[in-house]
Amino acid sequence: MIISASRRTDIPAFFGDWFINRIKEGFTMYRNPMRPTQVFAVSLLPEDVDAIVFWTKNPKNFLNKLRYLDGYTYYFLFTVTPYGKDIEPGIPSKDEVIQTFIELSNIIGKKRVIWRYDPIIVNDKMPLSSHKEKFEELCEKLSPYTQKCIISYVEFYSKLADKLNKINAKGLSAEELYNVFSEISKIGKKYNLSVETCAQKLPVEELGLKKAQCVDGDLINELKREKGFGNDIKYKKDKNQRKECGCVQSVDIGMFNTCRHFCIYCYANHGKDSIIKNAQKYDVNSPLLCSCLDIEKDEIRIKGKESSWKLDKEAVQGGKLNSTESYGQLWFDDSNENLSEKLDSWLEKKVLEYIKNYTTSCYHK
């Protein structure tokens, strides 16, 4: 199982302590964003995790926590753009971000730090000529510390349209996009960077570009081989992502409306009010990020490799959690997995133990 941490928020920047507590505890829980009352528990034990993919714009405060990940295969997708506070109000100075990029690469190696120049936004303040200039400046500074740069053009999602219109972001034709990608690709090659495009509909192969797999099964297998971690795995395409997305399947443990970078182009935040509300529920020791378990309302499921199964809520509320022998009574058998595998599941027992001792809630009943 591949853990994505996270497309939905910047865990290394804001929730590093929480994440390491989850590593120490061996499991985490997350809400289904399409059905928020459905909560999944997933193991974070090294033997259950194929890899962890971190998505971040500022992992500075996470660098001293990397020692806890020695038993894992992992890499970082690190976004560095040329934008100012008008577009990325919560990002530190570019000099500080670049220094953090360099420090991270020096610690874990440049193969495991992938630069994202993403999203590309063209407007009056940042025309294509400025992108070419700024991209080359960043290449000069970052290319010794990474092997790959992933690029994409900004998506005009309906909920972002007003914000992007305020900065006069331009929607480009296919020909104009080709021009953007072509110019950036030429600069990347000059610095021996592999430039790949993320979830773009254009046939960019004609420009000599690859289509990216941000959650990259081939890279994960390569990194696992280097650590001596078993045989290669043929990972499936992630059907929950956009058609053009090349990522393989992963489990995202983040939560929307929790990132405090407040980037104007972000699809994962709806507004500051939602972020402030969720921040009030942040508990560094909770299995759930910025959320509290509601035993009465939440459907709790154990996430297996290929399926999941549901906790019998009435059994939990009835207090039938006293012995290992009772575990078999606590699950609706609504999957094809063998019951004996459930009974032996360390994760099931851990979740049941947590629920048994769970005495506080954000929800006052």
Short mmCIF file of C-alpha atoms in Angstrom, two decimals:
data_model
loop_
_atom_site.label_atom_id
_atom_site.label_comp_id
_atom_site.label_asym_id
_atom_site.label_seq_id
_atom_site.Cartn_x
_atom_site.Cartn_y
_atom_site.Cartn_z
CA MET A 1 0.00 0.00 0.00
CA ILE A 2 1.29 3.45 -0.94
CA ILE A 3 0.56 6.33 1.45
CA SER A 4 0.04 9.79 -0.03
CA ALA A 5 0.82 12.54 2.49
CA SER A 6 -0.85 14.44 1.02
CA ARG A 7 -2.55 15.93 -2.04
CA ARG A 8 -5.12 17.48 0.30
CA THR A 9 -2.82 19.43 2.62
CA ASP A 10 0.84 20.05 3.40
CA ILE A 11 1.56 17.51 6.12
CA PRO A 12 5.35 18.11 6.31
CA ALA A 13 4.80 21.87 6.66
CA PHE A 14 2.01 21.92 9.23
CA PHE A 15 1.37 18.46 10.66
CA GLY A 16 4.77 16.82 10.97
CA ASP A 17 4.41 16.07 14.68
CA TRP A 18 1.02 14.49 14.06
CA PHE A 19 2.41 12.35 11.25
CA ILE A 20 5.34 11.08 13.30
CA ASN A 21 2.98 10.23 16.16
CA ARG A 22 1.01 8.17 13.64
CA ILE A 23 4.22 6.43 12.56
CA LYS A 24 5.03 5.65 16.19
CA GLU A 25 1.50 4.42 16.84
CA GLY A 26 1.51 2.35 13.65
CA PHE A 27 -1.80 3.45 12.16
CA THR A 28 -3.84 6.45 11.12
CA MET A 29 -7.43 7.23 10.19
CA TYR A 30 -8.88 9.47 7.49
CA ARG A 31 -12.29 10.58 6.28
CA ASN A 32 -13.65 9.85 2.85
CA PRO A 33 -13.91 13.38 1.39
CA MET A 34 -16.88 12.32 -0.75
CA ARG A 35 -18.67 10.81 2.24
CA PRO A 36 -17.30 12.51 5.39
CA THR A 37 -19.03 10.23 7.90
CA GLN A 38 -17.08 7.28 6.51
CA VAL A 39 -13.78 6.85 8.33
CA PHE A 40 -11.02 4.47 7.26
CA ALA A 41 -8.23 3.12 9.44
CA VAL A 42 -5.00 2.18 7.68
CA SER A 43 -1.82 0.57 8.94
CA LEU A 44 1.41 2.54 8.86
CA LEU A 45 3.60 -0.35 9.94
CA PRO A 46 6.71 -0.59 7.72
CA GLU A 47 5.73 -4.08 6.56
CA ASP A 48 2.34 -2.79 5.36
CA VAL A 49 3.54 0.37 3.62
CA ASP A 50 5.18 0.07 0.19
CA ALA A 51 6.12 3.74 0.18
CA ILE A 52 5.19 7.18 1.47
CA VAL A 53 4.87 10.04 -1.01
CA PHE A 54 5.13 13.48 0.61
CA TRP A 55 3.70 16.56 -1.13
CA THR A 56 5.03 19.84 0.26
CA LYS A 57 6.03 23.44 -0.29
CA ASN A 58 7.98 23.90 2.92
CA PRO A 59 9.21 20.84 4.84
CA LYS A 60 11.73 22.85 6.89
CA ASN A 61 10.28 21.80 10.24
CA PHE A 62 10.06 18.18 9.09
CA LEU A 63 13.76 17.66 8.37
CA ASN A 64 14.60 16.74 11.97
CA LYS A 65 11.90 14.06 11.91
CA LEU A 66 13.24 12.08 8.96
CA ARG A 67 15.12 9.76 11.33
CA TYR A 68 11.79 8.17 12.21
CA LEU A 69 11.38 7.03 8.60
CA ASP A 70 14.52 4.91 8.27
CA GLY A 71 12.45 1.74 7.91
CA TYR A 72 10.35 3.15 5.06
CA THR A 73 10.69 3.84 1.36
CA TYR A 74 9.70 7.44 0.71
CA TYR A 75 10.28 10.47 -1.48
CA PHE A 76 9.18 14.11 -1.67
CA LEU A 77 7.31 16.08 -4.30
CA PHE A 78 8.57 19.58 -3.47
CA THR A 79 6.86 22.57 -5.10
CA VAL A 80 9.00 25.63 -5.80
CA THR A 81 7.46 28.37 -7.96
CA PRO A 82 8.42 31.98 -8.77
CA TYR A 83 5.25 33.54 -7.34
CA GLY A 84 5.01 36.22 -4.68
CA LYS A 85 2.72 36.78 -1.72
CA ASP A 86 -0.13 37.83 -3.99
CA ILE A 87 -0.44 34.23 -5.16
CA GLU A 88 1.27 32.23 -2.40
CA PRO A 89 0.74 34.29 0.77
CA GLY A 90 1.78 31.58 3.22
CA ILE A 91 5.04 30.49 1.62
CA PRO A 92 8.34 31.72 3.15
CA SER A 93 10.85 33.63 1.05
CA LYS A 94 12.10 31.78 -2.01
CA ASP A 95 15.65 31.88 -0.66
CA GLU A 96 14.50 30.04 2.47
CA VAL A 97 12.49 27.50 0.47
CA ILE A 98 15.44 26.84 -1.87
CA GLN A 99 17.75 26.34 1.10
CA THR A 100 15.32 23.81 2.58
CA PHE A 101 15.19 22.02 -0.79
CA ILE A 102 18.98 21.77 -0.78
CA GLU A 103 19.11 20.56 2.82
CA LEU A 104 16.49 17.88 2.16
CA SER A 105 18.35 16.66 -0.93
CA ASN A 106 21.61 16.51 0.98
CA ILE A 107 19.93 14.34 3.63
CA ILE A 108 18.03 11.84 1.47
CA GLY A 109 19.57 12.16 -2.01
CA LYS A 110 18.43 14.02 -5.10
CA LYS A 111 16.56 11.04 -6.57
CA ARG A 112 14.08 11.31 -3.70
CA VAL A 113 13.44 15.05 -4.04
CA ILE A 114 11.33 15.78 -7.11
CA TRP A 115 10.82 19.42 -7.99
CA ARG A 116 7.35 20.58 -9.01
CA TYR A 117 7.16 23.83 -10.98
CA ASP A 118 3.42 23.73 -10.70
CA PRO A 119 1.03 25.21 -11.51
CA ILE A 120 2.23 27.49 -14.28
CA ILE A 121 0.13 30.66 -14.29
CA VAL A 122 0.52 33.17 -17.11
CA ASN A 123 -0.78 36.68 -16.50
CA ASP A 124 0.31 40.29 -17.06
CA LYS A 125 2.71 40.15 -14.12
CA MET A 126 4.15 36.77 -15.10
CA PRO A 127 4.12 36.41 -18.90
CA LEU A 128 5.83 33.51 -20.61
CA SER A 129 9.06 35.50 -20.89
CA SER A 130 9.13 35.89 -17.11
CA HIS A 131 8.48 32.19 -16.59
CA LYS A 132 11.41 31.36 -18.85
CA GLU A 133 13.66 33.70 -16.86
CA LYS A 134 12.47 32.54 -13.43
CA PHE A 135 12.50 28.86 -14.37
CA GLU A 136 16.10 29.11 -15.52
CA GLU A 137 17.07 30.91 -12.30
CA LEU A 138 15.52 28.10 -10.29
CA CYS A 139 17.14 25.45 -12.49
CA GLU A 140 20.55 26.96 -11.75
CA LYS A 141 19.92 26.66 -8.03
CA LEU A 142 17.98 23.39 -7.82
CA SER A 143 19.28 21.17 -10.63
CA PRO A 144 22.32 19.95 -8.62
CA TYR A 145 19.88 18.65 -6.01
CA THR A 146 17.22 16.88 -8.06
CA GLN A 147 16.89 14.81 -11.21
CA LYS A 148 13.33 15.59 -12.26
CA CYS A 149 10.98 18.54 -12.62
CA ILE A 150 7.22 18.07 -13.00
CA ILE A 151 5.22 20.87 -14.60
CA SER A 152 1.58 21.58 -15.36
CA TYR A 153 -0.57 24.49 -16.45
CA VAL A 154 -3.09 25.82 -13.95
CA GLU A 155 -6.55 24.23 -14.05
CA PHE A 156 -9.45 26.66 -14.12
CA TYR A 157 -11.67 24.71 -11.74
CA SER A 158 -15.08 26.33 -11.29
CA LYS A 159 -14.46 27.12 -7.62
CA LEU A 160 -11.13 28.77 -8.49
CA ALA A 161 -12.26 30.77 -11.49
CA ASP A 162 -13.03 33.98 -9.57
CA LYS A 163 -9.68 33.95 -7.77
CA LEU A 164 -7.76 33.29 -10.97
CA ASN A 165 -9.70 35.96 -12.81
CA LYS A 166 -8.73 38.51 -10.13
CA ILE A 167 -5.06 38.01 -10.99
CA ASN A 168 -5.88 37.99 -14.73
CA ALA A 169 -4.69 34.42 -15.20
CA LYS A 170 -4.90 33.50 -18.84
CA GLY A 171 -6.41 30.37 -20.29
CA LEU A 172 -4.15 29.29 -23.14
CA SER A 173 -4.89 27.57 -26.42
CA ALA A 174 -3.28 24.24 -27.25
CA GLU A 175 -0.71 26.02 -29.43
CA GLU A 176 0.15 28.44 -26.64
CA LEU A 177 0.47 25.57 -24.14
CA TYR A 178 2.81 23.77 -26.51
CA ASN A 179 4.92 26.93 -26.60
CA VAL A 180 5.02 27.14 -22.80
CA PHE A 181 5.96 23.50 -22.33
CA SER A 182 8.47 23.57 -25.18
CA GLU A 183 10.35 26.58 -23.81
CA ILE A 184 10.48 25.17 -20.29
CA SER A 185 11.53 21.77 -21.58
CA LYS A 186 14.47 23.27 -23.46
CA ILE A 187 15.70 25.01 -20.33
CA GLY A 188 15.30 21.85 -18.24
CA LYS A 189 17.35 19.80 -20.70
CA LYS A 190 20.09 22.44 -20.54
CA TYR A 191 20.41 21.61 -16.85
CA ASN A 192 20.12 17.83 -17.33
CA LEU A 193 16.69 17.74 -15.74
CA SER A 194 14.02 15.28 -16.84
CA VAL A 195 10.95 17.48 -17.39
CA GLU A 196 7.58 15.74 -17.17
CA THR A 197 4.01 17.04 -17.39
CA CYS A 198 1.33 16.34 -14.80
CA ALA A 199 -2.19 15.43 -15.99
CA GLN A 200 -2.07 17.38 -19.23
CA LYS A 201 -4.37 16.43 -22.11
CA LEU A 202 -1.92 17.47 -24.83
CA PRO A 203 0.24 14.79 -26.50
CA VAL A 204 3.40 16.29 -25.01
CA GLU A 205 5.49 13.35 -26.22
CA GLU A 206 5.74 15.28 -29.49
CA LEU A 207 7.85 17.81 -27.58
CA GLY A 208 10.09 15.12 -26.17
CA LEU A 209 8.39 15.33 -22.77
CA LYS A 210 7.18 12.47 -20.61
CA LYS A 211 3.84 12.32 -18.86
CA ALA A 212 4.47 12.26 -15.16
CA GLN A 213 3.54 9.74 -12.52
CA CYS A 214 3.75 11.81 -9.36
CA VAL A 215 2.90 8.71 -7.35
CA ASP A 216 5.36 6.68 -9.35
CA GLY A 217 5.29 2.89 -9.13
CA ASP A 218 8.51 2.51 -11.10
CA LEU A 219 10.38 4.90 -8.83
CA ILE A 220 8.99 3.17 -5.75
CA ASN A 221 10.17 -0.21 -7.00
CA GLU A 222 13.60 1.27 -7.74
CA LEU A 223 13.89 2.81 -4.28
CA LYS A 224 12.71 -0.41 -2.65
CA ARG A 225 15.33 -2.40 -4.54
CA GLU A 226 18.02 -0.02 -3.34
CA LYS A 227 16.94 -0.67 0.25
CA GLY A 228 16.74 -4.42 -0.34
CA PHE A 229 12.96 -4.50 0.17
CA GLY A 230 11.74 -7.51 -1.81
CA ASN A 231 10.41 -7.95 -5.32
CA ASP A 232 8.94 -5.39 -7.72
CA ILE A 233 5.20 -4.81 -7.58
CA LYS A 234 3.01 -4.03 -10.58
CA TYR A 235 0.95 -1.13 -9.30
CA LYS A 236 -2.43 -0.25 -10.78
CA LYS A 237 -3.39 3.15 -12.13
CA ASP A 238 -5.29 5.25 -9.62
CA LYS A 239 -8.86 5.27 -10.93
CA ASN A 240 -9.85 7.97 -8.43
CA GLN A 241 -7.68 10.59 -10.15
CA ARG A 242 -8.27 12.45 -13.39
CA LYS A 243 -8.14 10.47 -16.63
CA GLU A 244 -4.92 12.20 -17.67
CA CYS A 245 -3.25 11.53 -14.31
CA GLY A 246 -0.51 8.90 -14.47
CA CYS A 247 -0.36 8.16 -10.76
CA VAL A 248 -0.67 4.65 -9.38
CA GLN A 249 -3.06 3.78 -6.56
CA SER A 250 -2.39 5.30 -3.17
CA VAL A 251 -4.21 6.04 0.08
CA ASP A 252 -4.34 9.74 0.90
CA ILE A 253 -4.39 10.41 4.65
CA GLY A 254 -4.79 14.18 4.48
CA MET A 255 -7.84 16.40 4.84
CA PHE A 256 -9.14 19.22 2.67
CA ASN A 257 -9.41 22.73 4.12
CA THR A 258 -6.46 22.42 6.47
CA CYS A 259 -3.50 23.94 4.57
CA ARG A 260 -2.37 27.35 5.79
CA HIS A 261 -0.33 28.31 2.74
CA PHE A 262 -3.54 29.86 1.33
CA CYS A 263 -2.30 29.65 -2.27
CA ILE A 264 -4.76 31.33 -4.60
CA TYR A 265 -4.70 28.42 -7.08
CA CYS A 266 -5.30 25.68 -4.48
CA TYR A 267 -8.13 23.23 -5.19
CA ALA A 268 -7.92 21.72 -1.69
CA ASN A 269 -9.08 24.79 0.25
CA HIS A 270 -12.52 26.37 0.06
CA GLY A 271 -11.85 29.35 2.32
CA LYS A 272 -10.13 30.59 5.44
CA ASP A 273 -13.22 30.11 7.60
CA SER A 274 -13.21 26.37 6.91
CA ILE A 275 -9.50 26.13 7.65
CA ILE A 276 -9.86 27.99 10.95
CA LYS A 277 -12.78 25.77 11.96
CA ASN A 278 -10.83 22.60 11.18
CA ALA A 279 -7.71 23.91 12.93
CA GLN A 280 -9.68 24.06 16.18
CA LYS A 281 -10.04 20.27 16.01
CA TYR A 282 -6.34 19.59 15.50
CA ASP A 283 -5.01 17.13 18.05
CA VAL A 284 -1.44 15.98 17.59
CA ASN A 285 -2.32 12.65 19.28
CA SER A 286 -5.52 11.91 17.34
CA PRO A 287 -5.54 9.24 14.61
CA LEU A 288 -7.64 11.66 12.54
CA LEU A 289 -6.15 14.87 11.17
CA CYS A 290 -8.10 17.98 12.25
CA SER A 291 -11.14 15.89 12.96
CA CYS A 292 -12.72 14.01 15.83
CA LEU A 293 -14.30 10.61 15.80
CA ASP A 294 -18.04 10.51 16.39
CA ILE A 295 -18.89 6.99 17.53
CA GLU A 296 -22.62 7.51 16.95
CA LYS A 297 -22.47 9.02 13.46
CA ASP A 298 -19.28 7.74 11.86
CA GLU A 299 -19.00 4.51 9.92
CA ILE A 300 -15.57 3.12 10.78
CA ARG A 301 -13.86 0.80 8.32
CA ILE A 302 -10.58 -1.08 8.28
CA LYS A 303 -8.66 -0.52 5.06
CA GLY A 304 -7.07 -3.64 3.61
CA LYS A 305 -4.93 -3.87 0.52
CA GLU A 306 -7.82 -4.64 -1.81
CA SER A 307 -10.95 -4.00 0.24
CA SER A 308 -12.29 -2.71 3.55
CA TRP A 309 -14.74 -3.90 6.17
CA LYS A 310 -17.01 -2.14 8.59
CA LEU A 311 -17.05 -2.03 12.37
CA ASP A 312 -20.27 -3.13 14.05
CA LYS A 313 -21.23 0.12 15.78
CA GLU A 314 -23.76 -1.51 18.10
CA ALA A 315 -21.14 -3.94 19.36
CA VAL A 316 -18.79 -1.07 20.12
CA GLN A 317 -21.42 0.96 21.92
CA GLY A 318 -22.49 -2.16 23.81
CA GLY A 319 -19.03 -2.49 25.31
CA LYS A 320 -18.16 -5.85 23.73
CA LEU A 321 -14.47 -5.06 23.53
CA ASN A 322 -13.05 -7.07 26.39
CA SER A 323 -11.18 -9.93 24.76
CA THR A 324 -9.50 -11.07 21.58
CA GLU A 325 -12.15 -13.76 21.24
CA SER A 326 -14.84 -11.11 20.81
CA TYR A 327 -13.19 -9.42 17.82
CA GLY A 328 -14.92 -11.72 15.35
CA GLN A 329 -18.30 -10.43 16.50
CA LEU A 330 -17.43 -6.81 15.80
CA TRP A 331 -17.29 -6.81 12.02
CA PHE A 332 -19.91 -7.02 9.34
CA ASP A 333 -18.57 -9.57 6.88
CA ASP A 334 -19.16 -7.35 3.84
CA SER A 335 -15.91 -8.11 2.01
CA ASN A 336 -14.38 -11.16 0.39
CA GLU A 337 -11.51 -11.31 2.87
CA ASN A 338 -11.15 -14.34 5.09
CA LEU A 339 -12.45 -13.86 8.65
CA SER A 340 -9.36 -15.48 10.15
CA GLU A 341 -7.28 -12.77 8.49
CA LYS A 342 -9.45 -10.22 10.22
CA LEU A 343 -9.05 -11.89 13.59
CA ASP A 344 -5.29 -11.80 13.24
CA SER A 345 -5.22 -8.21 12.07
CA TRP A 346 -3.00 -6.05 14.25
CA LEU A 347 -4.73 -3.00 12.85
CA GLU A 348 -8.19 -4.16 13.86
CA LYS A 349 -7.06 -4.73 17.40
CA LYS A 350 -5.35 -1.36 17.53
CA VAL A 351 -8.46 0.45 16.32
CA LEU A 352 -10.67 -1.41 18.77
CA GLU A 353 -8.30 -0.55 21.60
CA TYR A 354 -8.40 3.09 20.58
CA ILE A 355 -12.20 3.13 20.45
CA LYS A 356 -12.45 1.37 23.81
CA ASN A 357 -10.32 4.07 25.44
CA TYR A 358 -11.86 6.91 23.48
CA THR A 359 -13.47 9.23 26.00
CA THR A 360 -13.37 12.69 24.38
CA SER A 361 -14.97 14.07 21.28
CA CYS A 362 -15.37 17.37 19.44
CA TYR A 363 -19.05 16.51 19.24
CA HIS A 364 -20.97 17.15 22.43
CA LYS A 365 -23.79 14.66 22.61
#
